[in-house]
XYZ file of C-alpha atoms in Angstrom:
324
model
C -15.579 -10.066 -8.781
C -15.034 -8.261 -12.058
C -11.589 -9.540 -12.965
C -11.123 -9.843 -16.702
C -8.220 -10.124 -19.093
C -5.147 -12.293 -19.225
C -1.745 -12.651 -17.670
C 1.089 -10.157 -17.583
C 2.136 -9.002 -21.039
C 5.374 -7.588 -22.377
C 4.318 -4.003 -21.663
C 6.919 -1.411 -20.869
C 6.431 2.253 -20.128
C 8.075 5.418 -21.394
C 6.599 7.793 -18.798
C 4.873 6.800 -15.563
C 3.008 9.106 -13.188
C 2.935 7.984 -9.547
C 0.541 9.859 -7.270
C 1.616 9.576 -3.660
C 5.058 8.972 -5.104
C 6.869 10.364 -2.052
C 5.092 7.939 0.251
C 6.323 4.564 1.441
C 5.059 2.342 -1.394
C 5.031 5.140 -3.972
C 8.710 5.983 -3.524
C 9.702 2.356 -4.088
C 7.558 2.302 -7.222
C 9.349 5.406 -8.500
C 12.731 3.751 -7.925
C 11.700 0.519 -9.613
C 10.196 2.243 -12.650
C 13.333 4.347 -13.144
C 15.436 1.185 -12.909
C 13.264 -0.315 -15.675
C 14.065 2.613 -17.960
C 10.890 4.689 -17.590
C 10.808 8.393 -16.891
C 8.789 9.120 -13.769
C 6.722 12.029 -12.518
C 6.205 11.768 -8.768
C 3.099 13.676 -7.611
C 2.669 14.310 -3.887
C 1.284 16.935 -1.513
C 3.500 15.700 1.357
C 0.606 15.341 3.809
C 2.106 11.971 4.792
C 4.889 11.364 2.256
C 8.196 13.189 2.599
C 10.722 14.644 0.124
C 13.331 12.569 1.953
C 11.804 9.383 0.518
C 12.717 10.459 -3.013
C 15.809 12.535 -2.202
C 17.989 9.798 -3.736
C 16.125 10.269 -7.035
C 16.365 14.053 -7.316
C 18.769 15.083 -10.027
C 18.457 11.757 -11.831
C 17.668 12.001 -15.501
C 14.019 11.199 -16.067
C 12.725 11.985 -12.563
C 10.381 14.894 -11.853
C 8.903 15.778 -8.471
C 5.607 17.646 -8.716
C 3.986 19.029 -5.581
C 0.230 18.767 -6.122
C -2.900 17.927 -4.140
C -4.631 15.353 -6.350
C -8.044 16.367 -5.038
C -7.624 19.258 -7.503
C -7.399 18.531 -11.260
C -3.794 18.230 -12.457
C -1.807 17.351 -15.556
C 1.768 16.547 -16.522
C 3.871 18.155 -19.225
C 4.649 15.162 -21.428
C 2.569 12.165 -22.544
C 2.162 9.423 -19.943
C 1.454 5.771 -20.613
C 1.088 4.609 -16.995
C -0.689 6.246 -14.038
C -0.331 4.604 -10.625
C -2.739 6.176 -8.128
C -1.144 5.640 -4.714
C -2.005 8.951 -3.065
C -3.799 8.481 0.269
C -3.097 8.519 3.966
C -2.733 4.802 4.682
C -1.899 4.305 8.349
C -4.522 4.586 11.095
C -2.605 7.466 12.693
C -2.779 9.398 9.420
C -6.322 8.751 8.245
C -7.740 9.346 11.730
C -5.869 12.681 11.758
C -6.930 13.538 8.201
C -10.408 12.000 7.784
C -11.828 14.434 5.236
C -8.643 14.560 3.175
C -8.596 10.748 3.120
C -12.164 10.633 1.797
C -11.468 13.358 -0.765
C -8.271 11.678 -1.992
C -10.116 8.392 -2.477
C -12.969 10.070 -4.353
C -11.918 13.349 -5.996
C -8.291 12.244 -6.204
C -9.210 8.985 -7.911
C -11.479 10.868 -10.333
C -8.682 13.291 -11.223
C -6.078 10.544 -11.620
C -8.469 8.587 -13.843
C -9.112 11.728 -15.912
C -5.348 12.100 -16.381
C -5.065 8.497 -17.559
C -8.027 8.931 -19.920
C -6.574 12.095 -21.478
C -3.221 10.431 -22.069
C -4.553 6.998 -23.073
C -2.527 5.522 -20.206
C -2.837 2.303 -18.228
C -4.243 3.138 -14.760
C -3.772 1.163 -11.537
C -5.596 2.048 -8.315
C -3.984 1.107 -5.022
C -6.838 -0.309 -2.993
C -6.446 -2.197 0.238
C -7.274 -5.295 2.231
C -9.308 -2.886 4.372
C -11.950 -3.267 1.652
C -12.734 -6.595 3.371
C -13.162 -4.942 6.795
C -13.208 -7.388 9.715
C -13.632 -10.411 7.452
C -15.956 -13.328 8.065
C -14.274 -15.260 5.233
C -10.720 -16.472 5.769
C -8.490 -16.211 3.831
C -10.008 -13.427 1.741
C -10.378 -13.832 -2.009
C -11.502 -11.215 -4.490
C -15.059 -12.593 -4.666
C -15.658 -11.752 -0.990
C -17.650 -8.533 -0.498
C -16.363 -7.793 2.981
C -17.681 -6.921 6.431
C -17.136 -3.175 6.772
C -18.547 -0.714 9.317
C -19.462 2.248 7.050
C -19.533 4.786 9.915
C -16.825 3.468 12.248
C -13.515 5.241 12.916
C -11.767 3.292 10.131
C -14.537 3.988 7.619
C -12.888 7.103 6.198
C -10.154 4.893 4.766
C -12.193 1.755 4.088
C -14.997 3.548 2.273
C -12.655 5.898 0.383
C -10.919 2.860 -1.086
C -14.165 0.997 -1.765
C -15.539 4.057 -3.572
C -12.276 4.386 -5.494
C -12.651 0.785 -6.652
C -16.234 1.380 -7.793
C -15.204 4.545 -9.631
C -12.291 2.791 -11.349
C -14.435 -0.107 -12.533
C -17.184 2.276 -13.706
C -14.638 4.396 -15.593
C -13.283 1.320 -17.342
C -16.747 0.124 -18.272
C -18.214 3.482 -19.320
C -15.260 5.244 -20.947
C -13.053 2.330 -21.941
C -10.148 3.543 -19.807
C -7.503 0.847 -19.360
C -7.955 0.743 -15.595
C -7.225 -1.821 -12.899
C -7.482 -2.327 -9.130
C -4.967 -3.985 -6.806
C -5.827 -4.716 -3.187
C -2.630 -4.434 -1.165
C -2.306 -6.356 2.067
C 0.032 -5.298 4.872
C 3.327 -4.198 3.351
C 6.489 -3.278 5.246
C 10.070 -2.280 4.616
C 12.504 0.644 4.532
C 11.049 4.189 4.402
C 8.194 3.469 6.775
C 7.811 6.041 9.541
C 8.471 4.823 13.058
C 5.463 6.661 14.446
C 2.914 5.938 11.730
C 0.963 3.588 13.986
C 1.427 0.365 12.031
C 2.717 -2.710 13.806
C 6.043 -3.388 12.059
C 7.596 0.104 12.327
C 6.158 0.588 15.815
C 7.611 -2.684 17.090
C 10.984 -2.073 15.445
C 11.246 1.459 16.836
C 10.368 0.203 20.308
C 12.722 -2.783 20.132
C 15.696 -0.667 19.047
C 14.983 1.829 21.835
C 14.684 -0.936 24.432
C 11.064 0.002 25.116
C 8.219 -2.465 25.677
C 6.535 -3.533 22.457
C 2.901 -2.459 22.701
C 0.697 -5.308 21.483
C -2.991 -4.489 21.205
C -5.603 -6.772 22.742
C -4.285 -10.239 23.542
C -2.109 -10.337 20.413
C -3.945 -13.237 18.782
C -5.183 -11.121 15.860
C -3.327 -11.958 12.670
C -1.824 -10.115 9.735
C -0.038 -11.263 6.582
C 3.077 -9.228 5.864
C 4.604 -8.666 2.430
C 8.037 -7.103 1.999
C 8.009 -3.966 -0.143
C 10.080 -5.453 -2.980
C 7.514 -8.229 -3.425
C 4.607 -5.782 -3.326
C 6.208 -3.551 -5.977
C 6.769 -6.571 -8.246
C 3.122 -7.502 -7.882
C 1.876 -3.998 -8.644
C 3.998 -3.706 -11.761
C 2.958 -7.187 -12.897
C -0.641 -6.011 -12.637
C 0.207 -2.831 -14.533
C 1.828 -4.897 -17.284
C -1.242 -7.127 -17.639
C -4.607 -6.377 -19.169
C -6.496 -7.477 -16.052
C -9.081 -5.144 -14.557
C -9.207 -6.697 -11.100
C -9.488 -6.425 -8.250
C -6.471 -8.625 -7.565
C -5.006 -9.305 -4.121
C -1.296 -8.533 -3.722
C 0.022 -9.788 -0.406
C 1.763 -12.582 1.461
C -0.363 -15.599 2.387
C 1.866 -16.416 5.394
C -0.125 -15.386 8.477
C 1.336 -14.333 11.838
C -0.191 -13.216 15.124
C 0.751 -9.801 16.438
C 2.213 -11.373 19.572
C 4.419 -13.700 17.519
C 5.453 -10.757 15.345
C 6.502 -8.782 18.421
C 8.631 -11.658 19.722
C 10.175 -12.207 16.272
C 11.208 -8.554 16.016
C 12.680 -8.595 19.532
C 14.761 -11.631 18.546
C 15.892 -10.293 15.161
C 16.793 -6.909 16.657
C 18.786 -8.498 19.491
C 16.663 -6.437 21.879
C 15.957 -6.914 25.567
C 12.513 -5.382 25.230
C 9.449 -7.003 26.743
C 5.846 -7.051 25.556
C 3.155 -4.795 26.984
C -0.524 -5.354 26.203
C -2.678 -2.305 25.492
C -6.273 -1.717 24.399
C -7.334 -2.895 20.984
C -8.639 -0.268 18.524
C -12.294 -0.183 17.480
C -13.080 -2.373 14.455
C -9.561 -3.809 14.419
C -9.758 -6.904 12.168
C -9.318 -10.226 13.942
C -7.752 -11.887 10.906
C -6.203 -10.716 7.678
C -4.780 -13.083 5.059
C -5.006 -12.909 1.262
C -5.946 -15.680 -1.096
C -3.434 -14.969 -3.878
C -4.544 -17.737 -6.244
C -5.542 -15.152 -8.833
C -2.202 -13.303 -8.722
C -0.285 -16.589 -8.915
C -2.291 -17.835 -11.880
C -2.863 -14.669 -13.907
C 0.247 -12.638 -13.055
C 2.700 -15.478 -12.283
C 3.466 -13.522 -9.133
C 4.153 -14.682 -5.597
C 6.141 -13.267 -2.667
C 9.795 -14.285 -2.590
C 11.192 -12.575 0.540
C 10.758 -14.464 3.822
C 9.564 -12.708 6.959
C 12.935 -13.199 8.666
C 14.838 -11.731 5.718
C 12.473 -8.826 5.158
C 12.228 -7.913 8.828
C 16.018 -8.124 9.216
C 16.488 -5.701 6.293
C 13.906 -3.337 7.748
C 15.426 -3.446 11.221
C 18.851 -2.610 9.802
C 17.390 0.333 7.878
C 15.824 1.704 11.084
C 19.037 1.048 12.996
C 21.124 2.931 10.438
C 18.736 5.894 10.530
C 18.873 6.007 14.327
C 22.684 6.023 14.196
C 22.899 8.716 11.521
């Protein structure tokens, strides 16, 4: 682990650049930064993000939407003091459909986003992932664990892109003095997820609201730890405001099996759906739970939204979209 530095400082930002800013997490970051008084440039190529995710921000003073593929060098018109690199296909359905683009975004895209931060003297935060731990043999996972990753399996295009991005970020900080950091995000959910992106929460909610069987892979005993988007955004911005290099886990330490999650969503949605078991994907992790001791101690951050509250909000967002 290469974490260095101290707890969150009193940093604020005049102009933030968010790559992947029209994606699920990125769009919430754009909203939160604008609410904090920053101007924001949202950079996205819309390979998985959508203009709809930031439609509520268009026309607002201080918001700019820039269509760019970050695998090509890019710049912004005015000085930036924060660069959040969140561009990447992130769901299995997306990175299996776009394997080369995923690898290029994690490598070339990270290099270009780091170059932007270096030119502007900006703080840089890389969105890495719990997938860096692979199918972990340590549980829960802390930042000192090196992981158990299949480098040539079907998930490797995402896992290895993020692991390379981490290595590049740490090397950039050490070699060029760029103020760079790495956060490892665990499973995050909330409004603006796509119902067909292949991840468990939106899939189960979509199925429950349609009265379809909820498709649980394997026997449903595999676990995940789910953080509501508002908590994840707070953690990311706390990391940005600190002088830590990382990596630092940002996630919810409350663990749930996929079968229990399916039943919880059926109950919260008031659905009559049943559960249907289907085949489990190759290299699907058996467990996934963050040790967030570092984030608690160094960032004074911890999740605040319960699973019931967060899932209820997300279900209502999906329900309202279906009724629109």
